[in-house]
Amino acid sequence: MESDIIDRRLIHALQIDGRAPFSKIAEVLGVSDQTVARRYRRLTSGGRLRVVGQTVPRLVGEVRWYVRVRCRPDVALAVAEALARRPDTSFIMVTSGGTEINFVVQSRTDRDRDALLLQKLPRTPRVDSVSAHCLLHVYYGGAHEHPRFLAALTEEQAAALRGPEPTGTPVELSPQDDLLLGELTRDGRATLAELAAATGWSETSAGRRLDALLSGGALYLDLDVDSHVLGRGTQARLWMSVPPAEQDAVGDALAAHEEVAFVAATTGPSNLVAAVACRDVFGLHEYITGPLGRLRAIQHLETAPVIRSVKGAAMIMP
């Protein structure tokens, strides 16, 4: 069900600042604190919205891989759910009529990557093939993924919530940082008391480290949002091949399309991957034959409709 305007404004506000106090959001939206808190609880308890901490791979010494697993339809969901229990996976989706799983894995060491991609998955019964595409460059996505789907706040309202641009400072994560980030992947709005309990730090130290990671850009707050809430009931993954000389031009063009939630350059025969969200299947057809079709440099396109989302942005499954 598509949300009403107050819900959409609340979601837009959280996209800008996922940890903004309800009192500040209420002031910007012109409603009461109780209204914001009640709407937030309703959206989160219904599984339609979550604020999730995410790291930027290049700033924390990690590598992100986009993985395609082709398998028998009768095992796809079981394999996807097993992958979802891993803390290093995210954006797990069953696509292509149940014959493929698309997911993201972010690893800090070659050993972590190889254990999953070279050992565990290839030995899984009824898995036919595994292909991994290394993230090279993001043209659009991450912290800026949803605003154009929302467009619910005025520029003045958005500016009141927007903080300074992150500095883009690389950081070496400590074991305690990993504990902090683990708590934030479960709940990006975790209290300082909860972060202190998870790390063993004082609340002051936990808050100071959180602020440093956010202001440096190594950490950002993402939203897991049910696409139906945004009026986008059909999602798909697009895998595209373009000549290397045209890759940046096509990536930048895709980044400007309102249907695109994410687009990145990757390794592999499909050197661009995009996540798109359309109002319905007819809207997907209009996008593919319209704005996408006008990009003549695209030599090959695979469209993988999402039939089930199993895990969102770094959500740790029980």
PDB file of N, CA and C in Angstrom, residues 242-316:
ATOM      1  N   VAL A 242      28.681  -2.559 -21.961  1.00  0.00           N
ATOM      2  CA  VAL A 242      28.952  -1.399 -22.804  1.00  0.00           C
ATOM      3  C   VAL A 242      30.451  -1.344 -23.086  1.00  0.00           C
ATOM      4  N   PRO A 243      30.877  -0.722 -24.184  1.00  0.00           N
ATOM      5  CA  PRO A 243      32.313  -0.568 -24.431  1.00  0.00           C
ATOM      6  C   PRO A 243      32.961   0.230 -23.300  1.00  0.00           C
ATOM      7  N   PRO A 244      34.175  -0.121 -22.889  1.00  0.00           N
ATOM      8  CA  PRO A 244      34.824   0.592 -21.786  1.00  0.00           C
ATOM      9  C   PRO A 244      34.872   2.103 -21.973  1.00  0.00           C
ATOM     10  N   ALA A 245      35.076   2.551 -23.196  1.00  0.00           N
ATOM     11  CA  ALA A 245      35.165   3.991 -23.445  1.00  0.00           C
ATOM     12  C   ALA A 245      33.836   4.705 -23.208  1.00  0.00           C
ATOM     13  N   GLU A 246      32.725   3.939 -23.224  1.00  0.00           N
ATOM     14  CA  GLU A 246      31.399   4.528 -23.048  1.00  0.00           C
ATOM     15  C   GLU A 246      30.842   4.295 -21.643  1.00  0.00           C
ATOM     16  N   GLN A 247      31.589   3.576 -20.802  1.00  0.00           N
ATOM     17  CA  GLN A 247      31.042   3.151 -19.516  1.00  0.00           C
ATOM     18  C   GLN A 247      30.649   4.324 -18.626  1.00  0.00           C
ATOM     19  N   ASP A 248      31.524   5.306 -18.480  1.00  0.00           N
ATOM     20  CA  ASP A 248      31.203   6.440 -17.618  1.00  0.00           C
ATOM     21  C   ASP A 248      30.025   7.244 -18.159  1.00  0.00           C
ATOM     22  N   ALA A 249      29.969   7.431 -19.463  1.00  0.00           N
ATOM     23  CA  ALA A 249      28.870   8.203 -20.045  1.00  0.00           C
ATOM     24  C   ALA A 249      27.537   7.513 -19.819  1.00  0.00           C
ATOM     25  N   VAL A 250      27.502   6.192 -20.007  1.00  0.00           N
ATOM     26  CA  VAL A 250      26.263   5.449 -19.791  1.00  0.00           C
ATOM     27  C   VAL A 250      25.916   5.422 -18.298  1.00  0.00           C
ATOM     28  N   GLY A 251      26.918   5.209 -17.446  1.00  0.00           N
ATOM     29  CA  GLY A 251      26.665   5.198 -16.003  1.00  0.00           C
ATOM     30  C   GLY A 251      26.099   6.520 -15.520  1.00  0.00           C
ATOM     31  N   ASP A 252      26.663   7.628 -16.000  1.00  0.00           N
ATOM     32  CA  ASP A 252      26.160   8.959 -15.612  1.00  0.00           C
ATOM     33  C   ASP A 252      24.748   9.187 -16.139  1.00  0.00           C
ATOM     34  N   ALA A 253      24.471   8.710 -17.359  1.00  0.00           N
ATOM     35  CA  ALA A 253      23.130   8.864 -17.921  1.00  0.00           C
ATOM     36  C   ALA A 253      22.109   8.072 -17.111  1.00  0.00           C
ATOM     37  N   LEU A 254      22.462   6.835 -16.753  1.00  0.00           N
ATOM     38  CA  LEU A 254      21.565   6.015 -15.941  1.00  0.00           C
ATOM     39  C   LEU A 254      21.312   6.653 -14.579  1.00  0.00           C
ATOM     40  N   ALA A 255      22.333   7.279 -14.022  1.00  0.00           N
ATOM     41  CA  ALA A 255      22.207   7.908 -12.711  1.00  0.00           C
ATOM     42  C   ALA A 255      21.173   9.028 -12.710  1.00  0.00           C
ATOM     43  N   ALA A 256      20.895   9.591 -13.878  1.00  0.00           N
ATOM     44  CA  ALA A 256      19.925  10.679 -13.973  1.00  0.00           C
ATOM     45  C   ALA A 256      18.501  10.189 -14.187  1.00  0.00           C
ATOM     46  N   HIS A 257      18.310   8.885 -14.440  1.00  0.00           N
ATOM     47  CA  HIS A 257      16.975   8.357 -14.681  1.00  0.00           C
ATOM     48  C   HIS A 257      16.215   8.211 -13.368  1.00  0.00           C
ATOM     49  N   GLU A 258      14.988   8.656 -13.334  1.00  0.00           N
ATOM     50  CA  GLU A 258      14.224   8.629 -12.082  1.00  0.00           C
ATOM     51  C   GLU A 258      13.883   7.218 -11.621  1.00  0.00           C
ATOM     52  N   GLU A 259      13.901   6.243 -12.528  1.00  0.00           N
ATOM     53  CA  GLU A 259      13.601   4.865 -12.154  1.00  0.00           C
ATOM     54  C   GLU A 259      14.781   4.159 -11.494  1.00  0.00           C
ATOM     55  N   VAL A 260      15.970   4.716 -11.604  1.00  0.00           N
ATOM     56  CA  VAL A 260      17.187   4.048 -11.137  1.00  0.00           C
ATOM     57  C   VAL A 260      17.457   4.390  -9.672  1.00  0.00           C
ATOM     58  N   ALA A 261      17.553   3.345  -8.845  1.00  0.00           N
ATOM     59  CA  ALA A 261      17.887   3.513  -7.430  1.00  0.00           C
ATOM     60  C   ALA A 261      19.379   3.347  -7.179  1.00  0.00           C
ATOM     61  N   PHE A 262      20.041   2.617  -8.063  1.00  0.00           N
ATOM     62  CA  PHE A 262      21.468   2.343  -7.884  1.00  0.00           C
ATOM     63  C   PHE A 262      22.051   1.953  -9.223  1.00  0.00           C
ATOM     64  N   VAL A 263      23.261   2.431  -9.522  1.00  0.00           N
ATOM     65  CA  VAL A 263      23.973   1.992 -10.723  1.00  0.00           C
ATOM     66  C   VAL A 263      25.463   2.061 -10.442  1.00  0.00           C
ATOM     67  N   ALA A 264      26.182   1.001 -10.873  1.00  0.00           N
ATOM     68  CA  ALA A 264      27.612   0.919 -10.588  1.00  0.00           C
ATOM     69  C   ALA A 264      28.336   0.215 -11.717  1.00  0.00           C
ATOM     70  N   ALA A 265      29.626   0.506 -11.822  1.00  0.00           N
ATOM     71  CA  ALA A 265      30.512  -0.207 -12.738  1.00  0.00           C
ATOM     72  C   ALA A 265      31.080  -1.414 -12.013  1.00  0.00           C
ATOM     73  N   THR A 266      31.129  -2.551 -12.709  1.00  0.00           N
ATOM     74  CA  THR A 266      31.656  -3.769 -12.124  1.00  0.00           C
ATOM     75  C   THR A 266      32.597  -4.463 -13.102  1.00  0.00           C
ATOM     76  N   THR A 267      33.300  -5.451 -12.601  1.00  0.00           N
ATOM     77  CA  THR A 267      34.066  -6.331 -13.472  1.00  0.00           C
ATOM     78  C   THR A 267      33.128  -7.339 -14.113  1.00  0.00           C
ATOM     79  N   GLY A 268      33.643  -8.058 -15.109  1.00  0.00           N
ATOM     80  CA  GLY A 268      32.858  -9.120 -15.712  1.00  0.00           C
ATOM     81  C   GLY A 268      32.294  -8.748 -17.065  1.00  0.00           C
ATOM     82  N   PRO A 269      31.682  -9.697 -17.758  1.00  0.00           N
ATOM     83  CA  PRO A 269      31.120  -9.433 -19.088  1.00  0.00           C
ATOM     84  C   PRO A 269      29.997  -8.414 -19.042  1.00  0.00           C
ATOM     85  N   SER A 270      29.237  -8.369 -17.951  1.00  0.00           N
ATOM     86  CA  SER A 270      28.268  -7.296 -17.727  1.00  0.00           C
ATOM     87  C   SER A 270      28.961  -6.259 -16.856  1.00  0.00           C
ATOM     88  N   ASN A 271      29.389  -5.168 -17.463  1.00  0.00           N
ATOM     89  CA  ASN A 271      30.227  -4.230 -16.706  1.00  0.00           C
ATOM     90  C   ASN A 271      29.464  -3.071 -16.079  1.00  0.00           C
ATOM     91  N   LEU A 272      28.135  -3.085 -16.167  1.00  0.00           N
ATOM     92  CA  LEU A 272      27.294  -2.144 -15.435  1.00  0.00           C
ATOM     93  C   LEU A 272      26.133  -2.918 -14.813  1.00  0.00           C
ATOM     94  N   VAL A 273      25.800  -2.595 -13.580  1.00  0.00           N
ATOM     95  CA  VAL A 273      24.635  -3.178 -12.926  1.00  0.00           C
ATOM     96  C   VAL A 273      23.794  -2.040 -12.379  1.00  0.00           C
ATOM     97  N   ALA A 274      22.475  -2.176 -12.531  1.00  0.00           N
ATOM     98  CA  ALA A 274      21.567  -1.149 -12.027  1.00  0.00           C
ATOM     99  C   ALA A 274      20.392  -1.801 -11.326  1.00  0.00           C
ATOM    100  N   ALA A 275      19.902  -1.139 -10.285  1.00  0.00           N
ATOM    101  CA  ALA A 275      18.655  -1.519  -9.629  1.00  0.00           C
ATOM    102  C   ALA A 275      17.614  -0.486 -10.026  1.00  0.00           C
ATOM    103  N   VAL A 276      16.491  -0.957 -10.558  1.00  0.00           N
ATOM    104  CA  VAL A 276      15.441  -0.032 -10.975  1.00  0.00           C
ATOM    105  C   VAL A 276      14.152  -0.367 -10.243  1.00  0.00           C
ATOM    106  N   ALA A 277      13.342   0.658 -10.028  1.00  0.00           N
ATOM    107  CA  ALA A 277      12.043   0.494  -9.381  1.00  0.00           C
ATOM    108  C   ALA A 277      11.015   1.278 -10.179  1.00  0.00           C
ATOM    109  N   CYS A 278       9.983   0.588 -10.638  1.00  0.00           N
ATOM    110  CA  CYS A 278       8.947   1.188 -11.466  1.00  0.00           C
ATOM    111  C   CYS A 278       7.587   0.981 -10.809  1.00  0.00           C
ATOM    112  N   ARG A 279       6.604   1.711 -11.272  1.00  0.00           N
ATOM    113  CA  ARG A 279       5.288   1.627 -10.630  1.00  0.00           C
ATOM    114  C   ARG A 279       4.661   0.245 -10.791  1.00  0.00           C
ATOM    115  N   ASP A 280       4.898  -0.409 -11.942  1.00  0.00           N
ATOM    116  CA  ASP A 280       4.363  -1.741 -12.201  1.00  0.00           C
ATOM    117  C   ASP A 280       5.133  -2.328 -13.390  1.00  0.00           C
ATOM    118  N   VAL A 281       4.734  -3.515 -13.851  1.00  0.00           N
ATOM    119  CA  VAL A 281       5.456  -4.162 -14.954  1.00  0.00           C
ATOM    120  C   VAL A 281       5.332  -3.366 -16.250  1.00  0.00           C
ATOM    121  N   PHE A 282       4.212  -2.653 -16.408  1.00  0.00           N
ATOM    122  CA  PHE A 282       4.051  -1.847 -17.613  1.00  0.00           C
ATOM    123  C   PHE A 282       5.001  -0.645 -17.574  1.00  0.00           C
ATOM    124  N   GLY A 283       5.207  -0.111 -16.366  1.00  0.00           N
ATOM    125  CA  GLY A 283       6.175   0.968 -16.213  1.00  0.00           C
ATOM    126  C   GLY A 283       7.593   0.499 -16.491  1.00  0.00           C
ATOM    127  N   LEU A 284       7.907  -0.754 -16.113  1.00  0.00           N
ATOM    128  CA  LEU A 284       9.220  -1.314 -16.413  1.00  0.00           C
ATOM    129  C   LEU A 284       9.422  -1.414 -17.927  1.00  0.00           C
ATOM    130  N   HIS A 285       8.386  -1.864 -18.629  1.00  0.00           N
ATOM    131  CA  HIS A 285       8.483  -1.942 -20.093  1.00  0.00           C
ATOM    132  C   HIS A 285       8.704  -0.550 -20.688  1.00  0.00           C
ATOM    133  N   GLU A 286       7.987   0.430 -20.202  1.00  0.00           N
ATOM    134  CA  GLU A 286       8.139   1.791 -20.721  1.00  0.00           C
ATOM    135  C   GLU A 286       9.544   2.321 -20.466  1.00  0.00           C
ATOM    136  N   TYR A 287      10.110   1.973 -19.307  1.00  0.00           N
ATOM    137  CA  TYR A 287      11.472   2.424 -19.022  1.00  0.00           C
ATOM    138  C   TYR A 287      12.487   1.755 -19.938  1.00  0.00           C
ATOM    139  N   ILE A 288      12.363   0.434 -20.108  1.00  0.00           N
ATOM    140  CA  ILE A 288      13.342  -0.291 -20.924  1.00  0.00           C
ATOM    141  C   ILE A 288      13.300   0.159 -22.381  1.00  0.00           C
ATOM    142  N   THR A 289      12.101   0.367 -22.899  1.00  0.00           N
ATOM    143  CA  THR A 289      11.980   0.753 -24.308  1.00  0.00           C
ATOM    144  C   THR A 289      12.126   2.250 -24.513  1.00  0.00           C
ATOM    145  N   GLY A 290      12.076   3.019 -23.423  1.00  0.00           N
ATOM    146  CA  GLY A 290      12.170   4.472 -23.525  1.00  0.00           C
ATOM    147  C   GLY A 290      13.537   4.996 -23.137  1.00  0.00           C
ATOM    148  N   PRO A 291      13.694   5.543 -21.909  1.00  0.00           N
ATOM    149  CA  PRO A 291      14.982   6.130 -21.508  1.00  0.00           C
ATOM    150  C   PRO A 291      16.165   5.180 -21.646  1.00  0.00           C
ATOM    151  N   LEU A 292      15.973   3.909 -21.245  1.00  0.00           N
ATOM    152  CA  LEU A 292      17.083   2.959 -21.353  1.00  0.00           C
ATOM    153  C   LEU A 292      17.384   2.641 -22.810  1.00  0.00           C
ATOM    154  N   GLY A 293      16.344   2.442 -23.599  1.00  0.00           N
ATOM    155  CA  GLY A 293      16.532   2.088 -25.002  1.00  0.00           C
ATOM    156  C   GLY A 293      17.234   3.151 -25.810  1.00  0.00           C
ATOM    157  N   ARG A 294      17.172   4.397 -25.336  1.00  0.00           N
ATOM    158  CA  ARG A 294      17.827   5.487 -26.075  1.00  0.00           C
ATOM    159  C   ARG A 294      19.333   5.547 -25.834  1.00  0.00           C
ATOM    160  N   LEU A 295      19.832   4.730 -24.911  1.00  0.00           N
ATOM    161  CA  LEU A 295      21.281   4.689 -24.663  1.00  0.00           C
ATOM    162  C   LEU A 295      21.898   3.682 -25.625  1.00  0.00           C
ATOM    163  N   ARG A 296      22.303   4.153 -26.780  1.00  0.00           N
ATOM    164  CA  ARG A 296      22.718   3.281 -27.886  1.00  0.00           C
ATOM    165  C   ARG A 296      24.005   2.516 -27.595  1.00  0.00           C
ATOM    166  N   ALA A 297      24.781   2.978 -26.606  1.00  0.00           N
ATOM    167  CA  ALA A 297      26.051   2.300 -26.326  1.00  0.00           C
ATOM    168  C   ALA A 297      25.852   0.957 -25.631  1.00  0.00           C
ATOM    169  N   ILE A 298      24.652   0.698 -25.083  1.00  0.00           N
ATOM    170  CA  ILE A 298      24.403  -0.577 -24.413  1.00  0.00           C
ATOM    171  C   ILE A 298      24.326  -1.670 -25.473  1.00  0.00           C
ATOM    172  N   GLN A 299      25.267  -2.613 -25.398  1.00  0.00           N
ATOM    173  CA  GLN A 299      25.350  -3.672 -26.402  1.00  0.00           C
ATOM    174  C   GLN A 299      24.567  -4.919 -26.002  1.00  0.00           C
ATOM    175  N   HIS A 300      24.416  -5.139 -24.704  1.00  0.00           N
ATOM    176  CA  HIS A 300      23.709  -6.327 -24.228  1.00  0.00           C
ATOM    177  C   HIS A 300      23.029  -5.985 -22.919  1.00  0.00           C
ATOM    178  N   LEU A 301      21.804  -6.477 -22.747  1.00  0.00           N
ATOM    179  CA  LEU A 301      21.020  -6.191 -21.545  1.00  0.00           C
ATOM    180  C   LEU A 301      20.357  -7.466 -21.049  1.00  0.00           C
ATOM    181  N   GLU A 302      20.495  -7.712 -19.746  1.00  0.00           N
ATOM    182  CA  GLU A 302      19.734  -8.768 -19.077  1.00  0.00           C
ATOM    183  C   GLU A 302      18.831  -8.095 -18.052  1.00  0.00           C
ATOM    184  N   THR A 303      17.564  -8.405 -18.107  1.00  0.00           N
ATOM    185  CA  THR A 303      16.602  -7.860 -17.156  1.00  0.00           C
ATOM    186  C   THR A 303      16.151  -8.981 -16.222  1.00  0.00           C
ATOM    187  N   ALA A 304      16.392  -8.805 -14.932  1.00  0.00           N
ATOM    188  CA  ALA A 304      16.052  -9.830 -13.943  1.00  0.00           C
ATOM    189  C   ALA A 304      15.015  -9.259 -12.976  1.00  0.00           C
ATOM    190  N   PRO A 305      13.722  -9.481 -13.224  1.00  0.00           N
ATOM    191  CA  PRO A 305      12.696  -8.983 -12.305  1.00  0.00           C
ATOM    192  C   PRO A 305      12.845  -9.614 -10.920  1.00  0.00           C
ATOM    193  N   VAL A 306      12.678  -8.806  -9.890  1.00  0.00           N
ATOM    194  CA  VAL A 306      12.769  -9.285  -8.513  1.00  0.00           C
ATOM    195  C   VAL A 306      11.422  -9.884  -8.126  1.00  0.00           C
ATOM    196  N   ILE A 307      11.427 -11.162  -7.754  1.00  0.00           N
ATOM    197  CA  ILE A 307      10.169 -11.774  -7.332  1.00  0.00           C
ATOM    198  C   ILE A 307      10.065 -11.877  -5.818  1.00  0.00           C
ATOM    199  N   ARG A 308      11.192 -11.811  -5.109  1.00  0.00           N
ATOM    200  CA  ARG A 308      11.150 -11.759  -3.649  1.00  0.00           C
ATOM    201  C   ARG A 308      12.429 -11.133  -3.112  1.00  0.00           C
ATOM    202  N   SER A 309      12.269 -10.189  -2.190  1.00  0.00           N
ATOM    203  CA  SER A 309      13.404  -9.608  -1.482  1.00  0.00           C
ATOM    204  C   SER A 309      13.551 -10.332  -0.161  1.00  0.00           C
ATOM    205  N   VAL A 310      14.691 -11.000   0.034  1.00  0.00           N
ATOM    206  CA  VAL A 310      14.913 -11.822   1.222  1.00  0.00           C
ATOM    207  C   VAL A 310      15.647 -11.054   2.309  1.00  0.00           C
ATOM    208  N   LYS A 311      16.512 -10.146   1.903  1.00  0.00           N
ATOM    209  CA  LYS A 311      17.308  -9.379   2.871  1.00  0.00           C
ATOM    210  C   LYS A 311      17.670  -8.043   2.257  1.00  0.00           C
ATOM    211  N   GLY A 312      17.553  -6.995   3.048  1.00  0.00           N
ATOM    212  CA  GLY A 312      17.863  -5.659   2.551  1.00  0.00           C
ATOM    213  C   GLY A 312      19.269  -5.223   2.909  1.00  0.00           C
ATOM    214  N   ALA A 313      19.406  -3.960   3.278  1.00  0.00           N
ATOM    215  CA  ALA A 313      20.726  -3.371   3.500  1.00  0.00           C
ATOM    216  C   ALA A 313      21.334  -3.870   4.802  1.00  0.00           C
ATOM    217  N   ALA A 314      22.162  -4.925   4.683  1.00  0.00           N
ATOM    218  CA  ALA A 314      22.924  -5.460   5.813  1.00  0.00           C
ATOM    219  C   ALA A 314      22.052  -5.883   6.993  1.00  0.00           C
ATOM    220  N   MET A 315      20.797  -6.213   6.736  1.00  0.00           N
ATOM    221  CA  MET A 315      19.931  -6.686   7.793  1.00  0.00           C
ATOM    222  C   MET A 315      20.337  -8.089   8.221  1.00  0.00           C
ATOM    223  N   ILE A 316      20.652  -8.271   9.458  1.00  0.00           N
ATOM    224  CA  ILE A 316      21.059  -9.579   9.954  1.00  0.00           C
ATOM    225  C   ILE A 316      19.815 -10.387  10.303  1.00  0.00           C
TER     226      ILE A 316
END
